[in-house]
XYZ file of C-alpha atoms in Angstrom:
146
model
C -71.596 -66.952 73.626
C -69.154 -64.511 75.183
C -68.641 -61.226 73.341
C -65.257 -59.579 73.559
C -64.617 -55.908 73.065
C -63.355 -55.015 69.632
C -62.043 -51.656 68.550
C -61.724 -50.166 65.102
C -59.875 -47.005 64.072
C -61.775 -44.817 61.603
C -60.031 -44.241 58.260
C -60.807 -41.846 55.422
C -64.010 -42.792 53.623
C -65.540 -44.735 56.535
C -69.209 -44.328 57.390
C -70.994 -45.573 60.466
C -73.285 -47.742 58.368
C -70.341 -49.436 56.642
C -68.537 -49.971 59.952
C -71.720 -51.350 61.553
C -72.207 -53.788 58.670
C -68.564 -54.865 58.818
C -68.768 -55.714 62.530
C -72.326 -57.090 62.591
C -73.856 -54.334 64.675
C -76.075 -51.296 64.094
C -75.413 -47.602 63.632
C -77.540 -46.955 66.728
C -75.317 -49.176 68.864
C -72.147 -47.545 67.542
C -73.603 -44.123 68.368
C -74.566 -45.250 71.889
C -71.350 -47.104 72.715
C -69.116 -44.303 71.437
C -71.209 -41.258 72.405
C -71.227 -39.956 68.837
C -72.955 -36.581 68.523
C -72.991 -36.251 64.721
C -73.641 -39.479 62.809
C -72.570 -37.812 59.570
C -69.113 -36.737 60.797
C -66.813 -39.251 62.405
C -63.230 -38.063 62.676
C -60.418 -40.002 61.035
C -58.375 -41.712 63.745
C -61.322 -42.116 66.138
C -61.025 -45.376 68.084
C -64.501 -46.922 67.959
C -65.871 -49.604 70.212
C -67.543 -51.920 67.675
C -68.734 -54.770 69.914
C -70.713 -54.538 73.119
C -68.445 -54.095 76.118
C -68.358 -57.021 78.513
C -69.271 -56.360 82.158
C -65.579 -56.519 83.077
C -64.750 -53.780 80.567
C -66.492 -50.713 81.875
C -64.096 -48.031 80.663
C -64.488 -45.693 77.703
C -62.031 -46.568 74.920
C -59.672 -43.787 73.852
C -61.679 -41.644 71.422
C -58.564 -40.349 69.646
C -56.756 -37.042 70.096
C -58.940 -35.480 67.381
C -61.959 -35.872 69.659
C -60.649 -33.173 71.993
C -61.472 -29.930 70.184
C -62.762 -26.575 71.368
C -66.234 -27.397 70.039
C -66.565 -30.836 71.649
C -69.513 -31.286 73.999
C -69.848 -34.878 75.157
C -70.514 -36.661 78.420
C -67.249 -38.576 77.990
C -65.565 -35.275 78.884
C -67.691 -34.995 82.040
C -66.751 -38.546 83.032
C -63.081 -37.783 82.316
C -63.324 -34.628 84.439
C -64.785 -36.512 87.371
C -61.909 -39.016 87.193
C -59.387 -36.159 87.068
C -60.913 -34.641 90.207
C -60.718 -38.068 91.888
C -57.022 -38.197 90.947
C -56.424 -34.707 92.438
C -55.778 -33.302 88.972
C -58.272 -30.461 88.870
C -57.777 -26.932 87.576
C -61.477 -26.213 88.216
C -62.077 -23.644 90.940
C -65.099 -23.972 93.248
C -67.982 -23.766 92.639
C -66.990 -24.672 89.063
C -66.487 -28.333 88.256
C -66.210 -30.651 85.271
C -68.751 -30.249 82.488
C -69.347 -32.030 79.194
C -67.497 -29.247 77.337
C -63.854 -29.492 76.288
C -62.526 -26.257 77.809
C -59.189 -24.696 78.635
C -59.722 -25.809 82.237
C -60.400 -29.397 81.156
C -57.192 -29.348 79.134
C -55.235 -27.863 82.063
C -56.640 -30.566 84.333
C -55.615 -33.289 81.896
C -52.119 -31.766 81.689
C -51.937 -32.102 85.479
C -52.755 -35.816 85.055
C -50.066 -36.202 82.410
C -47.508 -34.559 84.706
C -48.647 -36.820 87.575
C -47.808 -39.756 85.305
C -44.337 -38.308 84.762
C -44.843 -36.803 81.305
C -42.999 -33.566 80.538
C -42.840 -30.981 77.769
C -45.040 -31.643 74.739
C -46.091 -34.989 76.268
C -47.908 -33.014 78.986
C -49.841 -30.677 76.680
C -53.270 -31.565 78.073
C -54.414 -33.436 74.964
C -55.197 -37.021 75.956
C -53.161 -39.799 74.406
C -53.840 -43.535 74.408
C -51.446 -44.432 77.248
C -52.530 -41.707 79.668
C -56.237 -42.216 78.826
C -55.964 -45.946 79.491
C -54.344 -45.287 82.874
C -57.093 -42.798 83.834
C -59.788 -45.501 83.425
C -62.673 -43.234 82.431
C -65.891 -45.110 83.248
C -68.926 -45.323 81.014
C -71.905 -43.287 82.074
C -74.843 -45.206 83.408
C -77.497 -44.692 80.725
C -80.390 -45.456 83.068
C -82.788 -42.550 83.172
C -81.426 -40.939 79.995
């Protein structure tokens, strides 16, 4: 049986256990697939992957603009940063490079990407949006050895 990727947007009152039950999966899988740091706090508007990604779908789904806060520390950000460097959209100065932290430099780098796509003004503020994130094609981390 072929599984297709399904996404769900978190709404007020949602819990991971309720979402897992609704989509026939487990909290542990939701945490793994979506790189969730705090199981007790899932932001409203977060776009969750709720079914196992197929081999042809190896990109991180848009985690929602609310994911990108000054306290965020997640390997999705590292993967995003690596893609930005590959796209020549890097505000990091050597020997500095992308990290798992959402920093001013990460935001500046993402703004460079948005401008590369032709966005201007408030559309190039460095906060990822669905369209620009989808075009960046941020790959999943390989979990082997974790």
